XYZ file of C-alpha atoms in Angstrom:
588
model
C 143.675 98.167 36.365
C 139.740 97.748 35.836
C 137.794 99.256 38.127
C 134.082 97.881 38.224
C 131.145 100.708 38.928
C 128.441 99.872 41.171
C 124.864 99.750 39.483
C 122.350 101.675 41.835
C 118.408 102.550 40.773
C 118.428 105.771 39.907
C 115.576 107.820 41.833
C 113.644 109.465 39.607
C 112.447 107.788 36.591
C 112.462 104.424 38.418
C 109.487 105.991 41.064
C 108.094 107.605 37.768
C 107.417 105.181 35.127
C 107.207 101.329 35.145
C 110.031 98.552 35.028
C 111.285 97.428 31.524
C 114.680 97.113 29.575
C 116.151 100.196 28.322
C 115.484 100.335 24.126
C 118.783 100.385 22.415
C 117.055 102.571 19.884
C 116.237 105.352 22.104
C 119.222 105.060 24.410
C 122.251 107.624 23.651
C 125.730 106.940 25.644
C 128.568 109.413 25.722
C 131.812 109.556 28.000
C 134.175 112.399 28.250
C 137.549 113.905 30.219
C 137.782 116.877 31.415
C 140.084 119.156 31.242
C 142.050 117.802 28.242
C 145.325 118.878 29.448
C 146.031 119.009 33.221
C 149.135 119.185 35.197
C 150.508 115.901 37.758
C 149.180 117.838 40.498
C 145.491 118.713 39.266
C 143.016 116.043 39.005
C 140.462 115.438 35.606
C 136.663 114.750 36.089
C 135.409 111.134 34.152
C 131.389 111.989 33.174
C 129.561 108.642 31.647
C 126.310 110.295 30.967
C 123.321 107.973 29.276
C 120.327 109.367 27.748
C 116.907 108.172 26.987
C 113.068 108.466 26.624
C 111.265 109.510 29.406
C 109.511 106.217 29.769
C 113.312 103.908 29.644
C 114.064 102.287 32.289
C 118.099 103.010 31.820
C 119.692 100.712 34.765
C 123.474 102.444 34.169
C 125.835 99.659 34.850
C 129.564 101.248 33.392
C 133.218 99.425 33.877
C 136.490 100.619 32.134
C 139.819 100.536 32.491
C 142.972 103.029 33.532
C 146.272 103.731 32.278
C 148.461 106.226 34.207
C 145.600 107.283 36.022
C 143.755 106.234 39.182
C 140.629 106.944 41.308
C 140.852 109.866 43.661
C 137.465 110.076 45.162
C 134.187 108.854 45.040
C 131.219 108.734 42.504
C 129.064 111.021 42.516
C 125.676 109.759 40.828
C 122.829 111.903 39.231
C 119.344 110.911 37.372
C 117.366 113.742 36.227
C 113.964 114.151 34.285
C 113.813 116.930 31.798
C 110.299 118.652 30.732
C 110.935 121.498 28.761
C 108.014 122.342 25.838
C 106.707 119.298 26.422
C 109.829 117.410 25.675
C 110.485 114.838 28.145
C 113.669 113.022 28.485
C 115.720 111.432 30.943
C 119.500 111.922 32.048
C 121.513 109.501 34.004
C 125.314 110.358 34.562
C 128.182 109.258 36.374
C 131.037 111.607 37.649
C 134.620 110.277 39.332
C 137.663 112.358 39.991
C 140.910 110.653 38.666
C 144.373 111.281 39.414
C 147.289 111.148 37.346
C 150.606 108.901 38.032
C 153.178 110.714 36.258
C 153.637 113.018 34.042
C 152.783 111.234 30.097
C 149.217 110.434 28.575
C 146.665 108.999 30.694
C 143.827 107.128 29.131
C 140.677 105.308 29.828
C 139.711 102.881 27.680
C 137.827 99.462 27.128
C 134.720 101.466 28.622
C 131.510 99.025 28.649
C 128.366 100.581 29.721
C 125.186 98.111 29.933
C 121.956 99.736 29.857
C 118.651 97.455 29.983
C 120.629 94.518 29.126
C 122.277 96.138 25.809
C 126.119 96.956 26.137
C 127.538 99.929 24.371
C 131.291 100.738 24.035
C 132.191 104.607 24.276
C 135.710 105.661 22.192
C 138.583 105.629 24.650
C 139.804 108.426 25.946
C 143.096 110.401 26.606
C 144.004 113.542 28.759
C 148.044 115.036 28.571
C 150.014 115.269 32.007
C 152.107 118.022 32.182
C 154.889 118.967 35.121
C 153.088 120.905 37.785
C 149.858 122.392 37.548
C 147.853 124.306 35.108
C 144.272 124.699 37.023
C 142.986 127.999 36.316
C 142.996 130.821 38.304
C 139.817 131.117 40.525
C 137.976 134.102 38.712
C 137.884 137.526 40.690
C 134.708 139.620 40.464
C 135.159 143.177 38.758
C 135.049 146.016 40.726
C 131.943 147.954 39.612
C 133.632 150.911 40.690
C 136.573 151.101 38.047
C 136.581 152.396 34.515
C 132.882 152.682 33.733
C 133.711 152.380 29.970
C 133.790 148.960 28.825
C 129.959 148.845 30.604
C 129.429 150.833 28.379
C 130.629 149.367 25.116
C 130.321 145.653 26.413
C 127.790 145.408 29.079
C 128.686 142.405 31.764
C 126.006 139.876 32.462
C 124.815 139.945 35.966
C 123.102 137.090 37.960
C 120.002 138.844 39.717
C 118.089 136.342 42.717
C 115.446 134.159 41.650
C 111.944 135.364 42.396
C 109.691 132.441 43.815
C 108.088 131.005 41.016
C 104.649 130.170 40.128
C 104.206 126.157 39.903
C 101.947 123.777 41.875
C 101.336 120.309 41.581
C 98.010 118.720 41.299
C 96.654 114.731 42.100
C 93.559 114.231 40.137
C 91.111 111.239 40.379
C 87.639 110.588 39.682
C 85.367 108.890 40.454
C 85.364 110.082 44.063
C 82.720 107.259 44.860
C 83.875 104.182 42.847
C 81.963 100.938 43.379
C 84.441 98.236 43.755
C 85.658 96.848 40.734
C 84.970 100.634 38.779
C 87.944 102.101 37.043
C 89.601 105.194 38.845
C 92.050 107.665 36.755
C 94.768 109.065 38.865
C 97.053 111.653 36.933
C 99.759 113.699 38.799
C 99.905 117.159 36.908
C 102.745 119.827 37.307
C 101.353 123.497 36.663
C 104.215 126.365 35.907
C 104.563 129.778 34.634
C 108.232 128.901 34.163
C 111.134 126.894 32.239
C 111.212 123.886 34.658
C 114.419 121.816 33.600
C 114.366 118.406 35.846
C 111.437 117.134 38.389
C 112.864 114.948 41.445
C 110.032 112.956 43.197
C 110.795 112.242 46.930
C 108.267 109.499 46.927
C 105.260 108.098 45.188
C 102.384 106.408 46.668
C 101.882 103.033 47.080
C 98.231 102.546 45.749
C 97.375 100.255 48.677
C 94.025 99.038 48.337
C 93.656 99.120 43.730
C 94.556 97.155 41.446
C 96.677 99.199 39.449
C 97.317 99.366 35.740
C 100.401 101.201 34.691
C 99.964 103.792 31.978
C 102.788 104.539 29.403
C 102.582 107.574 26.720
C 105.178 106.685 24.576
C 105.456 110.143 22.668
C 105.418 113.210 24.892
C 103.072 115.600 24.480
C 102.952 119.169 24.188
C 101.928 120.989 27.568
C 98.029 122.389 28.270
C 97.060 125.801 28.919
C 94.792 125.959 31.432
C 93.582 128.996 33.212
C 93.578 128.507 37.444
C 92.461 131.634 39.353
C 92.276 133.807 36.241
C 95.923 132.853 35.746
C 97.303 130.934 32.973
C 99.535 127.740 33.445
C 101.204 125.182 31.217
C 99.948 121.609 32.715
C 102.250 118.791 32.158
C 100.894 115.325 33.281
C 104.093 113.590 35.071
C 102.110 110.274 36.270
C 98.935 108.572 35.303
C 97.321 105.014 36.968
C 94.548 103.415 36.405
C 93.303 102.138 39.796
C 90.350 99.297 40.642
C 89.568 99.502 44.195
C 89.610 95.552 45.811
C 87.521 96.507 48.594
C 84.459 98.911 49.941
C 85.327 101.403 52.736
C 87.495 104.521 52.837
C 91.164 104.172 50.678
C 93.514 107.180 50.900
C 96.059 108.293 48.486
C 99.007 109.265 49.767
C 100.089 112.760 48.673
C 103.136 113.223 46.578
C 106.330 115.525 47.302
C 108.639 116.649 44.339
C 111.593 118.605 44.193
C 111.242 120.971 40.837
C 114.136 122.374 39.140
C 113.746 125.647 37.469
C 115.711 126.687 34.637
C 117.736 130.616 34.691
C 115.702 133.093 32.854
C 117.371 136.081 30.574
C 115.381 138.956 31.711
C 117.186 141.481 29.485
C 119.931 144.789 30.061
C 122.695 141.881 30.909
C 120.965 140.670 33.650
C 120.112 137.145 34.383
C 117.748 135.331 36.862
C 119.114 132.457 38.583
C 117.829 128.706 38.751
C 116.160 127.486 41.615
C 115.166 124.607 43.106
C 111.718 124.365 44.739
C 109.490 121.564 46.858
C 105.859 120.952 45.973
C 103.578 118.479 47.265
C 100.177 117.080 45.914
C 96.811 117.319 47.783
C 96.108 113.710 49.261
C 93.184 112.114 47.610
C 90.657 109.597 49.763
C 88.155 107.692 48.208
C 84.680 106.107 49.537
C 84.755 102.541 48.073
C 81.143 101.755 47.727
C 79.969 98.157 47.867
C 78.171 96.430 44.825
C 73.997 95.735 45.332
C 73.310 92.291 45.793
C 74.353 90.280 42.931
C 72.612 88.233 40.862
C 73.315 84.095 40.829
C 76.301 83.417 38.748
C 78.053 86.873 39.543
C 81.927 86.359 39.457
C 82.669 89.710 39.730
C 82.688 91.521 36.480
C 82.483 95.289 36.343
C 82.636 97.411 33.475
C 80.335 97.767 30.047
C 80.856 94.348 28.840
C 79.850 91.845 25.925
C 80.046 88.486 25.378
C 80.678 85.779 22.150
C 80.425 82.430 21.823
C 82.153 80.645 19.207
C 82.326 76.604 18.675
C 84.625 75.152 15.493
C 83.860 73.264 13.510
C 80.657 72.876 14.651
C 80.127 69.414 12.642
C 82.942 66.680 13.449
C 83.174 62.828 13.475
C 83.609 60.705 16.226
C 86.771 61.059 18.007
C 87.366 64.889 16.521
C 87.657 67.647 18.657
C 85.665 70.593 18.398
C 86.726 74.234 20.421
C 84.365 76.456 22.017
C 85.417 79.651 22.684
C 84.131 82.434 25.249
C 85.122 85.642 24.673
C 83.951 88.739 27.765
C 85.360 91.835 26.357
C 84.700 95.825 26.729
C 85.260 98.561 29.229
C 86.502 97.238 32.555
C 88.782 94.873 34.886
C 88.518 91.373 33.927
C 91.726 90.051 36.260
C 91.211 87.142 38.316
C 87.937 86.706 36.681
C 86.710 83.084 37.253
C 85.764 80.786 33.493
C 82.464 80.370 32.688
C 80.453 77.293 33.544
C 81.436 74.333 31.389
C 79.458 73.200 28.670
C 77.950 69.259 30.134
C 77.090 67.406 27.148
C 75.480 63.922 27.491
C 78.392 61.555 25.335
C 80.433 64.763 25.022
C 83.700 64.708 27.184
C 85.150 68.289 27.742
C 88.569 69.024 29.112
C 89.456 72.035 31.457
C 89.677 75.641 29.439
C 92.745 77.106 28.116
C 92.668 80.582 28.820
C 94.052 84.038 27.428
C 93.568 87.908 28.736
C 94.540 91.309 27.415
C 94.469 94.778 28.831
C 95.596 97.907 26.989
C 94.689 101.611 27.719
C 92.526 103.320 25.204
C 91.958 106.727 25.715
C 90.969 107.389 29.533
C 89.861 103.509 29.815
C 91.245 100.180 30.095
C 89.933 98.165 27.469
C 89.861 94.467 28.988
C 89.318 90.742 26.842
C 89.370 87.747 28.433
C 88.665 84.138 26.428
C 88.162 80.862 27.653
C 88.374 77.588 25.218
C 86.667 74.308 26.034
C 87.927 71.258 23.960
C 84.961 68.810 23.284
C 85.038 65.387 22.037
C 81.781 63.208 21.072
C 82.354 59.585 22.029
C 78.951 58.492 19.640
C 76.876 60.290 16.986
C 74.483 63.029 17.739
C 73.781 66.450 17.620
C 73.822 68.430 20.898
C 73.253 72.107 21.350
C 75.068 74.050 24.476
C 72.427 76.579 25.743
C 73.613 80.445 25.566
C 75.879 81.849 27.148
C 74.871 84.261 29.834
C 77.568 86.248 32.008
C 76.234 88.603 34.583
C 78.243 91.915 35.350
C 77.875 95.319 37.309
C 77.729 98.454 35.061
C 78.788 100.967 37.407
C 77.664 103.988 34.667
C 73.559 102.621 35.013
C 74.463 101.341 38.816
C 72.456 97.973 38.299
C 73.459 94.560 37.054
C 73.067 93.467 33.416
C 73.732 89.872 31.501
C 76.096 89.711 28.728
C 74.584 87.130 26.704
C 75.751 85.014 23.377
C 73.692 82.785 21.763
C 73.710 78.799 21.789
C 75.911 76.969 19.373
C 74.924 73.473 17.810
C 77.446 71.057 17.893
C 76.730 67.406 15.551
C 79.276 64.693 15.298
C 78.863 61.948 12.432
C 79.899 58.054 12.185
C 83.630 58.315 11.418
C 84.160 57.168 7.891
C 85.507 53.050 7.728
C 84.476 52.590 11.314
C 82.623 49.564 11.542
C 78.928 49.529 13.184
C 78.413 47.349 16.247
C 76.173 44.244 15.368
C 72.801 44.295 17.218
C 73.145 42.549 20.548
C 71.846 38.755 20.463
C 68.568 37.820 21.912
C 69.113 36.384 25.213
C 69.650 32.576 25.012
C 66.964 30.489 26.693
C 67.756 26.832 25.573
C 68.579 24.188 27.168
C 72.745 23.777 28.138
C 74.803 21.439 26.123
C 74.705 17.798 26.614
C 76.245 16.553 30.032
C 75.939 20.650 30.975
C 74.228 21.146 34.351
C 70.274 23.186 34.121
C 70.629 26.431 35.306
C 68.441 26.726 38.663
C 64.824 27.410 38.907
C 63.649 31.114 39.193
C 63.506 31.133 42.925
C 66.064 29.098 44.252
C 68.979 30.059 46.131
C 72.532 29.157 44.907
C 74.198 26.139 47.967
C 77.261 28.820 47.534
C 75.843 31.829 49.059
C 74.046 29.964 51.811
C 76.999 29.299 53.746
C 77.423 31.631 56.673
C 81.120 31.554 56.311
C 80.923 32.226 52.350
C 79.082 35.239 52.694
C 81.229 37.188 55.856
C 84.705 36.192 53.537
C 82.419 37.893 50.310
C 82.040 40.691 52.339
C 85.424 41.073 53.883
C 86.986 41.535 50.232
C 84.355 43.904 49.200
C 85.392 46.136 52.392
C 88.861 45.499 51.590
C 88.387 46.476 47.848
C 86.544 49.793 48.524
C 89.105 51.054 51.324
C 92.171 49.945 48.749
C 89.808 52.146 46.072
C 89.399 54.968 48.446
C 92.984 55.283 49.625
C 94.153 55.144 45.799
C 91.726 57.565 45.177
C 93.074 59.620 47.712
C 97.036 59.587 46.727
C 95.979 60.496 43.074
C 94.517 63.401 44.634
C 97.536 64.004 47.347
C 100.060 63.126 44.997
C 99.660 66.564 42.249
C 99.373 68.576 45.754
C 102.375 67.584 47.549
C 104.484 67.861 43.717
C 103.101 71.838 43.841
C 103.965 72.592 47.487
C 107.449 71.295 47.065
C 107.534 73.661 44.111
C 106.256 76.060 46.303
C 108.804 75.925 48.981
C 111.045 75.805 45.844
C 110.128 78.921 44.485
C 110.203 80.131 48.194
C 114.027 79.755 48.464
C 115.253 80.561 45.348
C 113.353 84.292 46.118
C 115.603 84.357 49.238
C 118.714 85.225 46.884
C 116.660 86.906 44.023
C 117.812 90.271 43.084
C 114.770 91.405 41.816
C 111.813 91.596 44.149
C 109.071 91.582 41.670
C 110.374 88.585 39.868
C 110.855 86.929 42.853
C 107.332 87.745 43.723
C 106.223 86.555 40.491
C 107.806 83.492 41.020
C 106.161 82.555 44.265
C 102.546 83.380 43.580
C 102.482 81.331 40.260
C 103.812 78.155 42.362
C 101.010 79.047 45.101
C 98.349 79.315 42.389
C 99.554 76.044 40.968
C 99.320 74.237 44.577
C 95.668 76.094 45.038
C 94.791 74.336 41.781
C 95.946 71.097 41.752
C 94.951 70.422 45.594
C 91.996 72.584 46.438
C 90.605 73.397 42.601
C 90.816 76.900 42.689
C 90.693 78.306 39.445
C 94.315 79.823 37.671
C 92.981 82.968 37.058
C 90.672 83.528 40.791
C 91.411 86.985 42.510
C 93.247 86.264 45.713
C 90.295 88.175 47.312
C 88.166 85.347 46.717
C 90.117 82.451 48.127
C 89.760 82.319 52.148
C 85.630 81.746 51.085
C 86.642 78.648 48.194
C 89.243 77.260 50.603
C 86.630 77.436 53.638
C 83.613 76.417 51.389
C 86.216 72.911 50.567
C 87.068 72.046 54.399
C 89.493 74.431 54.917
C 90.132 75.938 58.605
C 89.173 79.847 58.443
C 92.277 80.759 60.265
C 94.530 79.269 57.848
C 92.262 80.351 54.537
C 92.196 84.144 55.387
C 95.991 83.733 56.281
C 96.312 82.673 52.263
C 94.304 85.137 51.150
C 96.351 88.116 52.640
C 99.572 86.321 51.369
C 98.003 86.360 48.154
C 97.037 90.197 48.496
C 100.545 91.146 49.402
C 102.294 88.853 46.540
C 99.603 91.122 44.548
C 101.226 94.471 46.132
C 104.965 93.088 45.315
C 104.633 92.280 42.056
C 102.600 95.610 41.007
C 103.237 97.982 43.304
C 104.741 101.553 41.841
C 107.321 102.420 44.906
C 108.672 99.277 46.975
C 110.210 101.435 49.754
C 109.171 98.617 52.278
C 109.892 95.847 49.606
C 112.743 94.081 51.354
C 111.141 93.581 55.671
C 108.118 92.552 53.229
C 109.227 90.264 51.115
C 110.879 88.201 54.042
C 107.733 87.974 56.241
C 106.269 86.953 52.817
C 108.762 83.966 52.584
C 108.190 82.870 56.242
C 104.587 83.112 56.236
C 104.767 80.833 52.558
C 107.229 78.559 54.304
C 104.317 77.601 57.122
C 101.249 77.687 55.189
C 103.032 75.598 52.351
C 102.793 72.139 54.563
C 99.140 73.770 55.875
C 98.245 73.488 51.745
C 99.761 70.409 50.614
C-alpha cells in the first residue's frame, strides 16, 4: 500500500525568508519509529523530520510505503525556526500514527522525501508486534510526603512555573522621510533576556507601496548586546528589506505579530523552569513619502549616488563592421524600470535597438545597482563621427538636489573595406544631339502633348492616391501585425496562469507577455516602471481610462511577483486575469 503525503507551505520560514529550492548541501533528512517494539493493540508514531539553513526554502513533499501496518489518524504537521546563540536553523517534521495488522514485523519502507526539487531516500524501517499491549504505565507523581530519604541522597527534579520573560520585538526603518525612489532599511529585531528556541510569525506585512529587495544573510550571526532602559538584551535581526517607495504621500507598515518559544531554564537545587510560549507584536512604522523637486530635462527617474561610462569597441572598423557602445549607470541606488539612454544618431551610421543587462546585490546596508545598455552601430560609408557625451541626470537624495552623471564622447571612424571596389565618378550629363532617326528632346519650356490631356492627368492622379492608401494600409499591418502576435501571447500567458500552481510564476509569466505587447504595439520601453505607462500610453493616443487601468495592472503584477506574504494572492490573481483578459483586445 503507498500512501502519498500532502505537500503544504510550511508557515514560518516561508513568511520569513524568500522563495528558492532547498540546497541539497545544507538539507539533512531523517525518519524514525517509535516505540520499537509495541503490542497489536498500541499504535507507533512515524516522524519524517527535514532540516536546513535558516534561509532554505524546504517544501517537504514525503511518500512511502506500508507493510503490516496502516494509517490510524491524521498528520500532524510542524515548521519551526530555531535561534539559539545566534544559530539559526530551520525544522520541518511530519508525524502520523500507524496501526499494526497482526501480530509479526511491520515496516515502512521505499520512503522518498523531495525537498526543493532534490529527492532523498531515508533507510526503511521496522517496529516488532507483539500479542497484546506493552504501552507503559502512565507515570504517578511521588508523594512528597513519604520517606524523605532518597531526597536526600538523590534529589528529584521539579518543574517550577515560568516567570514572564523579558523579550520584545522591534521594526526599524529609516529614513522616516524618504524621497521617492530613496532606499529605506526595514529590519525586524527580536530582543530577549532568555533561551528562545523557535519564533512563529502570525503574519508579515505586505510592503504595499516599495519596491522591495529581499535581503539574505547566508551565515548567521552571533546576537548584539544592546543596552534598552539600562537593561541589557541580546538583539537578533529575524527580517531585513530593502524598500523604494513608488509614490509621495503617507505609506504605513503594517506591524508584525510573532509567537516566541522559550526554551526551560535549570535554575539549580533540582528545580526546573518551564518553557513558555509568548505573543509579541512590532510597533507599526508610517512613512512620509516626499516628492522629488522639479526635475531637470532628460530625468528618467534615477535616484541614488550614481556614475556613468561610456564605452564604444573597436572604435575604428571598416565598412559593414559593427562597432558596440556600451552605457554603463552604476552606484548606490534603484535602477529598475529605468528607461535606456538616448540613442546615439549618426549621419551614415545605422544603430539597432539596445540590448540590455541589470544587477542588484546588497552591500552592506545598501543596494548596490548597475544597469548597461549596448547600441550596435554600423557605418554604411567612410568617416569618422564622434557621439557627444553622455550625460544622465539623477536625484541624490543625501545633497537633496539633482546632479548629471556624465561620460565623455567616444570617436567612432570606419575605413574603405579592403578589395571593395570604388564607385567611378558619375558621367557629365550628356547634352548631344540623339542618335540618328532619334526624336530631339523638347525645348526648355514646352509642355509634353501627354500631360496636357485632361483625362491623362485625373487617371495619373487616381494611381498616385491609390498607391499612397495601398502604402499606408501596408504600413499599418506591419505595425498591427507584431501587436496582435503579443496580445494573443498575452491572453496565452493569461490562461495558462489560470491552472498555475505557483502564483508568482504565473505572475511572472503574464507581465513579461504584457511588456512584450506594450513594446511591440505602443513602443514602450522593456525595462519602463509600470508607474510610468498610463502618461506614454496617453502621450501615443491612448484613452486615459484604459491607460491608468494598465498601469494599476502593471502595479499589482509588480505586488504578485515580489510581494513577501500573498495572504490575498489567490481573489487577486483572478481579478488580475479578468482585468488582462479585457484590456488585452483594448492593447492589441
Amino acid at each position: 500500500m503507498r500512501v502519498p503525503v500532502a505537500s503544504a507551505a510550511g508557515l514560518l520560514l516561508a513568511l520569513l525568508t524568500a522563495s528558492g529550492a532547498a540546497r541539497a548541501a545544507d538539507v539533512q533528512v531523517r525518519a524514525r519509529l517509535e516505540p520499537q517494539r509495541i503490542g497489536v493493540e498500541d499504535v507507533v508514531q512515524l516522524t519524517i523530520e527535514v532540516q536546513g539553513g535558516a534561509l532554505d526554502d524546504l517544501g517537504l513533499q514525503p511518500d512511502f510505503e506500508l507493510e503490516n501496518l496502516q494509517v490510524a489518524g491524521g498528520q500532524v504537521r510542524s515548521s519551526q525556526l530555531s535561534a539559539v546563540n545566534g544559530r539559526v536553523s530551520r525544522v520541518e517534521s511530519i508525524q502520523l500514527p500507524l496501526r499494526p495488522l497482526e501480530v509479526g514485523t511491520g515496516r515502512v519502507h521505499a520512503i522518498e522525501v523531495e525537498v526543493g526539487g532534490e529527492v532523498f531516500t531515508p533507510d526503511d524501517l521496522e517496529v516488532e508486534i507483539v500479542e497484546g499491549s506493552v504501552a507503559p504505565p502512565a507515570r504517578t507523581r511521588r508523594d512528597p510526603w513519604g520517606d524523605p530519604f532518597p531526597d536526600i541522597f538523590a534529589p528529584l527534579e521539579r518543574e517550577v512555573p515560568a516567570a514572564e520573560p523579558k523579550l520584545f520585538l522591534r521594526a526599524e526603518a529609516y529614513p522616516r522621510d524618504p524621497y521617492v525612489g530613496q532606499q529605506v532599511t526595514y529590519t525586524l529585531y527580536l530582543f530577549s533576556q532568555s533561551d528562545v528556541s523557535s519564533v512563529h510569525p502570525e503574519s508579515l506585512p505586505d510592503f504595499r507601496g516599495f519596491w522591495v529587495q529581499e535581503v539574505d544573510d547566508p551565515q548567521p550571526r552571533e546576537p548584539d548586546i544592546v543596552e534598552v532602559d539600562g537593561e541589557k538584551y541580546a538583539r537578533v535581526p529575524l527580517l531585513r528589506r530593502m524598500l523604494f517607495p513608488l509614490h509621495a504621500g503617507e505609506i504605513s507598515i503594517d506591524p508584525v505579530r510573532i509567537q516566541v518559544s522559550v526554551s526551560p531554564r535549570r535554575l539549580g537545587f533540582g528545580r526546573i523552569q518551564r518553557g513558555i510560549d509568548v505573543w509579541r507584536t512590532t510597533n507599526p512604522s508610517s512613512f512620509e513619502v516626499r516628492a522629488l523637486p522639479e526635475a531637470p530635462a532628460g530625468f528618467q527617474g534615477a535616484v541614488g549616488q550614481l556614475k556613468v561610462a561610456a564605452e564604444l569597441h573597436p572604435a575604428e572598423v571598416a565598412v559593414g563592421e559593427a562597432a558596440t557602445f556600451t552605457v554603463t549607470l552604476s552606484g548606490v541606488g534603484h535602477l529598475q524600470g529605468l528607461p535606456a539612454p538616448s540613442a546615439p544618431v549618426l549621419d551614415g551610421v545605422r544603430g539597432f535597438p539596445p540590448q540590455q543587462e541589470s544587477d542588484e546585490r546588497v552591500v552592506g546596508n545598501h543596494v548596490q545597482a548597475r544597469k548597461s545598455w549596448s547600441w550596435v552601430l554600423l557605418p554604411d560609408r567612410p568617416g569618422e563621427w564622434t557621439i557627444p557625451p553622455t550625460r544622465i541626470p539623477y536625484f541624490d537624495p543625501d545633497e537633496e538636489e539633482f546632479r548629471w552623471a556624465t561620460a565623455a564622447a567616444q570617436d567612432l571612424t570606419a575605413t574603405q573595406a579592403e578589395n571593395e571596389p570604388v564607385a567611378p565618378a558619375s558621367p557629365a550629363t550628356d547634352t548631344s544631339p540623339p542618335a540618328s532617326g532619334g526624336q530631339a528632346p523638347p525645348e526648355a519650356g514646352a509642355t509634353s502633348p501627354a500631360w496636357t490631356a485632361p483625362a491623362t492627368r485625373i487617371a495619373t492622379v487616381a494611381l498616385l492616391a491609390c498607391g499612397v492608401g495601398l502604402l499606408a494600409l501596408l504600413l499599418w499591418r506591419r505595425r498591427a501585425a507584431p501587436g496582435r502576435a503579443s496580445a494573443a501571447r498575452l491572453r496565452q500567458a493569461l490562461q495558462e496562469a489560470r491552472h498555475a500552481g505557483d502564483t508568482r510564476r504565473a505572475a511572472a509569466g503574464i507581465e513579461e507577455a504584457l511588456r512584450r505587447l506594450l513594446e511591440t504595439r505602443w513602443q514602450i520601453g522593456p525595462g519602463t516602471a509600470s508607474t510610468r505607462w498610463p502618461d506614454l500610453l496617453g502621450a501615443r493616443g491612448m484613452a486615459t481610462e484604459t491607460a491608468t487601468a494598465v498601469g494599476r495592472l502593471g502595479d499589482d503584477l509588480h505586488y504578485l511577483r515580489y510581494a513577501p506574504q500573498l495572504a490575498d494572492a489567490d481573489e487577486l490573481l483572478q481579478d488580475v486575469l479578468r482585468r488582462g483578459r479585457k484590456l488585452s483586445r483594448a492593447l492589441e
